[in-house]
Backbone as numpy.savetxt, mean C-alpha at the origin, in Angstrom:
# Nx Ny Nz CAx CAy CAz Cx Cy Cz
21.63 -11.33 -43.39 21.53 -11.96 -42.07 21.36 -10.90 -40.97
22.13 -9.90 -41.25 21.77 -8.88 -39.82 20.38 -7.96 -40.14
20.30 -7.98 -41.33 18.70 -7.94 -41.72 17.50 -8.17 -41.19
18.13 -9.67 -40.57 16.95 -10.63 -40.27 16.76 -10.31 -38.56
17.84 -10.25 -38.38 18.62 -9.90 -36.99 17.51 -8.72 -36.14
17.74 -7.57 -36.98 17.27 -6.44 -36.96 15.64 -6.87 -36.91
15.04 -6.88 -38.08 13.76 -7.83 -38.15 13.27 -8.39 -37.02
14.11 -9.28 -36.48 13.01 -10.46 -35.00 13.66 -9.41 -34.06
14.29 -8.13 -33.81 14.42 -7.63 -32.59 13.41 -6.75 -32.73
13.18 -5.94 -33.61 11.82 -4.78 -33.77 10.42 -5.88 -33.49
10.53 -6.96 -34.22 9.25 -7.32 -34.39 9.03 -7.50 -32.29
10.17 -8.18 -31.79 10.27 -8.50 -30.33 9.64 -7.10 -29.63
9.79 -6.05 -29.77 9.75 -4.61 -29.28 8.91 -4.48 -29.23
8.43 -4.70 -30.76 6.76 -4.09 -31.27 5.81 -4.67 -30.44
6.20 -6.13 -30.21 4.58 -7.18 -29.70 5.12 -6.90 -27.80
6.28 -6.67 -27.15 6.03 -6.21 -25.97 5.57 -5.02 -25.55
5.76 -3.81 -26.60 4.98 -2.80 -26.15 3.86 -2.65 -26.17
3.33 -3.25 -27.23 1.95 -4.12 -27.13 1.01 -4.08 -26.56
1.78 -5.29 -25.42 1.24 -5.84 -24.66 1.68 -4.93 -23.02
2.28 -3.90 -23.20 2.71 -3.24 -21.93 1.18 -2.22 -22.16
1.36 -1.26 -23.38 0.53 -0.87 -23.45 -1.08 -1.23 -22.86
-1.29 -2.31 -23.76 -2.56 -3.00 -23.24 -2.71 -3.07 -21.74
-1.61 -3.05 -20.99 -1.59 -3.45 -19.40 -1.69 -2.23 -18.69
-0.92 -1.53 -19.42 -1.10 -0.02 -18.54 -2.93 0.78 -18.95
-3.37 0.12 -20.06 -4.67 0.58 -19.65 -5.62 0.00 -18.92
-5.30 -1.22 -19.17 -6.32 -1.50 -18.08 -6.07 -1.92 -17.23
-4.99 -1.69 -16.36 -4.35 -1.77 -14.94 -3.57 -0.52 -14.15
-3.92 0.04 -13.38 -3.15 1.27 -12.79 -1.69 0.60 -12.17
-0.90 1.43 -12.18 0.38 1.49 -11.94 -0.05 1.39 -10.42
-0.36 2.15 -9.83 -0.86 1.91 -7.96 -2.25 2.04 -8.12
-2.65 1.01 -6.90 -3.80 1.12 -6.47 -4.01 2.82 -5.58
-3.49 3.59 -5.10 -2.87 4.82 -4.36 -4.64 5.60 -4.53
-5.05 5.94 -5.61 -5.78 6.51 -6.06 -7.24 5.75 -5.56
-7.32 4.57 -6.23 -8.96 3.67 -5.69 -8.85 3.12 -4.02
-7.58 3.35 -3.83 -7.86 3.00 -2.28 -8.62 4.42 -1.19
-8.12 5.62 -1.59 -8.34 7.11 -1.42 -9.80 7.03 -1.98
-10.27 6.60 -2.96 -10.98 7.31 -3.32 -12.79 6.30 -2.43
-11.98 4.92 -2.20 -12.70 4.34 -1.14 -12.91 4.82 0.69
-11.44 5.17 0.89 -11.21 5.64 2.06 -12.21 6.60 2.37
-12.11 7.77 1.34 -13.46 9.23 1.43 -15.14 8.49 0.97
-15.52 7.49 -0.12 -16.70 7.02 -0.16 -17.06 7.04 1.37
-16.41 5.90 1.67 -17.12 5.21 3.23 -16.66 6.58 4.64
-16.54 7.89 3.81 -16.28 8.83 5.05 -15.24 8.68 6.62
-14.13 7.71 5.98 -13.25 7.55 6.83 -12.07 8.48 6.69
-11.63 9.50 5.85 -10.47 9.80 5.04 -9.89 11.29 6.60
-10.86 11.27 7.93 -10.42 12.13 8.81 -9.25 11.39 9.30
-9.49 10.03 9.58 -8.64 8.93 10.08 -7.31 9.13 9.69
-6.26 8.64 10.41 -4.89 8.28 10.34 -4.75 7.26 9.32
-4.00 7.36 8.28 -3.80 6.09 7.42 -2.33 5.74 7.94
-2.06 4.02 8.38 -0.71 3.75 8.49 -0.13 2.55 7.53
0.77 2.83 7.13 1.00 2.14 5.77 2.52 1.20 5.93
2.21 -0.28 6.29 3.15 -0.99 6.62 4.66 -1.18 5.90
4.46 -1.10 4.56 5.97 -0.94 3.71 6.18 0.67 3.53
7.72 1.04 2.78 8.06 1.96 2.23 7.13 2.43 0.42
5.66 2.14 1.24 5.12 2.50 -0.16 3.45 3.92 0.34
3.79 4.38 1.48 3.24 5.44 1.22 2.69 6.71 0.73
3.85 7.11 -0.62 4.05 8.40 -1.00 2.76 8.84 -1.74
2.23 8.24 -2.66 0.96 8.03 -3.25 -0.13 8.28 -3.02
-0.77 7.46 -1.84 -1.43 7.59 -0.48 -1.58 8.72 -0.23
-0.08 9.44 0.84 -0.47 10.00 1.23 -0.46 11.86 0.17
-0.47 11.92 -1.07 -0.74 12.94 -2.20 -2.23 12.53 -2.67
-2.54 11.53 -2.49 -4.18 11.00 -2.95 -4.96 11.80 -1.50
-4.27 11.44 -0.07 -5.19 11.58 0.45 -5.31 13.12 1.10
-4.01 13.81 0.80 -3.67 15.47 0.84 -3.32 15.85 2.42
-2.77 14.87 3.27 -2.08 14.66 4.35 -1.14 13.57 4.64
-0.18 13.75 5.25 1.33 12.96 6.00 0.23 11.56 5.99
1.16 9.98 5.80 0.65 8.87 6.56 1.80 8.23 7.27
1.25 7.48 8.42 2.84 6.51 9.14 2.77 5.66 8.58
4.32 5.83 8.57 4.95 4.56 7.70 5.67 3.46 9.34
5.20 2.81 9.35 5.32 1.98 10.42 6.43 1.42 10.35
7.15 1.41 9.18 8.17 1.09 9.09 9.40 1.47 9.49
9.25 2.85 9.35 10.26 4.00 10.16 9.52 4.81 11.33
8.59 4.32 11.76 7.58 4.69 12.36 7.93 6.34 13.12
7.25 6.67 12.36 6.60 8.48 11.83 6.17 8.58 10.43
5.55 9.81 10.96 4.31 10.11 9.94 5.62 10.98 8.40
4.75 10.71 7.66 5.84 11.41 6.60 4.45 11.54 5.50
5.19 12.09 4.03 4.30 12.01 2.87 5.66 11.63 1.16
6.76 11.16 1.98 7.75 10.66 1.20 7.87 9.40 1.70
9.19 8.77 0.30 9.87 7.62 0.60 11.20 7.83 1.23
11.73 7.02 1.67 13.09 6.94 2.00 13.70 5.89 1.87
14.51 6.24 0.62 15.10 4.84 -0.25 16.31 4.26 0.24
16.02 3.08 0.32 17.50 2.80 1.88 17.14 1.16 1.51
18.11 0.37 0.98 17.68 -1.04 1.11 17.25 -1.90 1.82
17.50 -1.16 3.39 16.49 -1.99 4.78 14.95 -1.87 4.73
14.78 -0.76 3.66 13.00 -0.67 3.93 12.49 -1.40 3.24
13.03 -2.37 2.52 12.86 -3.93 1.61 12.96 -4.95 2.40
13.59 -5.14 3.28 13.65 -6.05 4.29 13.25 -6.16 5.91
12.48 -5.27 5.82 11.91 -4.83 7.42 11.00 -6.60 7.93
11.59 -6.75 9.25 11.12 -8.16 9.51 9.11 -7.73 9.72
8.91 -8.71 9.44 7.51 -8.65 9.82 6.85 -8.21 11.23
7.55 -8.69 12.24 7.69 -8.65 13.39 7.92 -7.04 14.31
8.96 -6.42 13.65 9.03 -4.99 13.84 7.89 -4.59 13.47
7.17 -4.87 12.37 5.74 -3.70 12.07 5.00 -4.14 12.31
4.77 -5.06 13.25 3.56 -5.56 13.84 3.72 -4.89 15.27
4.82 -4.64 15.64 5.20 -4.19 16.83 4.86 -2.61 16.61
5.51 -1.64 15.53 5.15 -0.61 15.52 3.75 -0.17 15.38
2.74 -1.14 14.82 1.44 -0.88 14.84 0.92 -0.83 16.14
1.05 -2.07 17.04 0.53 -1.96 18.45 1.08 -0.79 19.42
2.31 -0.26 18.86 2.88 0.87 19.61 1.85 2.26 19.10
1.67 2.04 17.70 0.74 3.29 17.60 -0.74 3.22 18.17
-1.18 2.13 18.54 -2.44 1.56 18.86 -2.74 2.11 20.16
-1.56 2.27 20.53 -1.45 3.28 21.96 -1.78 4.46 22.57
-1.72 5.10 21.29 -1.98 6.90 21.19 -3.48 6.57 20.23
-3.81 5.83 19.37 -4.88 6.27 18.75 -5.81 4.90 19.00
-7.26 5.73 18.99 -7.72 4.92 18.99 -8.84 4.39 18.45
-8.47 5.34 17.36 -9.26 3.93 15.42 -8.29 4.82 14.56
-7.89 3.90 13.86 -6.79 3.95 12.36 -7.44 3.75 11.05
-7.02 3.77 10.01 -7.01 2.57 9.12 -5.35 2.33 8.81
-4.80 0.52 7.64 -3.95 0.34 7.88 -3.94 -0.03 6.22
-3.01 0.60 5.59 -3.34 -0.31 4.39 -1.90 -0.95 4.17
-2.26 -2.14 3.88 -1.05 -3.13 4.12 -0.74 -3.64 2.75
0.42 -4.81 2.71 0.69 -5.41 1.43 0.29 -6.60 1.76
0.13 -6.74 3.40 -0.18 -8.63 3.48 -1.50 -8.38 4.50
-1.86 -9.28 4.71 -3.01 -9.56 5.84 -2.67 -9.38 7.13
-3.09 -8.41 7.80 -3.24 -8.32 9.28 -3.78 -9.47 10.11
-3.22 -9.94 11.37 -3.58 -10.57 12.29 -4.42 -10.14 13.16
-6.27 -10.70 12.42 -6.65 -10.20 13.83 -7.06 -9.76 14.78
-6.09 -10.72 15.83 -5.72 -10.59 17.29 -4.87 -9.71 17.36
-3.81 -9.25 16.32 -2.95 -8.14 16.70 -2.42 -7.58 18.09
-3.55 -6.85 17.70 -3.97 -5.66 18.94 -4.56 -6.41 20.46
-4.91 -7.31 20.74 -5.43 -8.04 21.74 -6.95 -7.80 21.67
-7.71 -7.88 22.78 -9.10 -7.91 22.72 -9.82 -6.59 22.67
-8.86 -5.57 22.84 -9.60 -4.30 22.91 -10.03 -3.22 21.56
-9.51 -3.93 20.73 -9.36 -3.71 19.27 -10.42 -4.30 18.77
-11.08 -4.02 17.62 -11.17 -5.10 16.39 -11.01 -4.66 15.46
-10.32 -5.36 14.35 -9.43 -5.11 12.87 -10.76 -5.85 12.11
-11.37 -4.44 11.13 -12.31 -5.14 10.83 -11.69 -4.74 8.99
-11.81 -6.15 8.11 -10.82 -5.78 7.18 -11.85 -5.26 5.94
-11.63 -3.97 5.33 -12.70 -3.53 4.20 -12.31 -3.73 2.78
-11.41 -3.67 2.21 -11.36 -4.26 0.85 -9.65 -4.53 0.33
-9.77 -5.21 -0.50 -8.09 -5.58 -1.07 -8.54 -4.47 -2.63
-7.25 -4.17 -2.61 -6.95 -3.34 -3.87 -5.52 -3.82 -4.63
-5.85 -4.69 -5.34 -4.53 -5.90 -5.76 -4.71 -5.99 -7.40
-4.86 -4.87 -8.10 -4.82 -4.70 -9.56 -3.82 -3.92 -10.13
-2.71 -3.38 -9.44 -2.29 -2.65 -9.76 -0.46 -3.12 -10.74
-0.09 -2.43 -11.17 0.73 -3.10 -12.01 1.97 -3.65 -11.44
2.55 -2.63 -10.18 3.09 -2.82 -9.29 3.10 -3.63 -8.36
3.37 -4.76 -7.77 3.09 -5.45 -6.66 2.94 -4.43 -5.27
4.10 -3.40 -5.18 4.25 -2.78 -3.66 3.22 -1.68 -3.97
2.31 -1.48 -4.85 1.57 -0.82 -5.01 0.67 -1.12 -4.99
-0.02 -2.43 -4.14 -1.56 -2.65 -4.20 -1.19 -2.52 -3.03
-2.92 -2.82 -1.81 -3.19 -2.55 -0.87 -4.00 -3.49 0.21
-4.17 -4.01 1.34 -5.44 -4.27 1.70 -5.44 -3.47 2.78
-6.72 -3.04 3.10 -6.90 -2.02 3.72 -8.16 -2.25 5.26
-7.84 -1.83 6.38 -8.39 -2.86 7.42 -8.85 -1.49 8.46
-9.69 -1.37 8.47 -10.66 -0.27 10.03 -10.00 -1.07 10.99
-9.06 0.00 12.10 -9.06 -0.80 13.20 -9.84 0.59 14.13
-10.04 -0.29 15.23 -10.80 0.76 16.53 -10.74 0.33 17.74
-10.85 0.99 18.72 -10.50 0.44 19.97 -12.80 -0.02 20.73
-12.76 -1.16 21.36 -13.82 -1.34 21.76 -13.71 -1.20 23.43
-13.07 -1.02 23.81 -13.15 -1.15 25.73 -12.62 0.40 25.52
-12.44 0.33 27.41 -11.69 1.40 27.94 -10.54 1.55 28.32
């Protein structure tokens, strides 16, 4: 009986690694890498990248400079593991974006959710360039949005 025991727990092991295996090839752990490697295609990679969750670190080693983390709003190229950076209201980093919108004036933003937008008001436009949502990680995919200022 513990035979058997033994038996359906290996066989359990065997068919999830499996299937982890299978996932880790053909899915990246972060998007970090194809978002970078889009950012430099389309010759944007001089730009400021600002990165709405505590999931910059990646990013900014892909892209070989600091990104803001809007969340703690300053520029960094680490995490800072603190259980509030899991719960940051939406509202604060919508706020810290328009605060950086202040000093610069074209970004890119790569986010975990969809930007608003109106955001920025009329002097902006958030023009959005691709989602990067394959990755194995949820806080590790991306969508990623050109913003720029159009007035004076």
């Amino acid at each position: 009986q513990y035979s058997k025991l033994v038996s359906i727990y290996l066989t359990i092991q065997i068919v999830s690694s499996a299937i982890m295996f299978y996932t880790d090839i053909k899915r990246p752990f972060s998007e970090a890498q194809n978002l970078v490697e889009f950012i430099n295609q389309k010759q944007l990679g001089d730009l400021p990248v600002v990165v709405t969750q505590n999931n910059g670190q990646a990013v900014s080693a892909y892209l070989q400079k600091p990104v803001f983390y809007a969340d703690r709003n300053e520029f960094g190229s680490f995490a800072i593991w603190n259980t509030s950076a899991f719960i940051i209201d939406k509202r604060i980093i919508e706020s810290q974006l328009i605060h950086f919108s202040k000093t610069h004036n074209e970004f890119l933003i790569a986010s975990e959710q969809m930007i608003d937008q109106k955001l920025f008001g009329n002097c902006f436009d958030v023009e959005y360039l691709k989602t990067f949502d394959k990755s194995i990680v949820s806080t590790e995919s991306f969508i990623l949005y050109h913003v720029f200022k159009t007035c004076q």
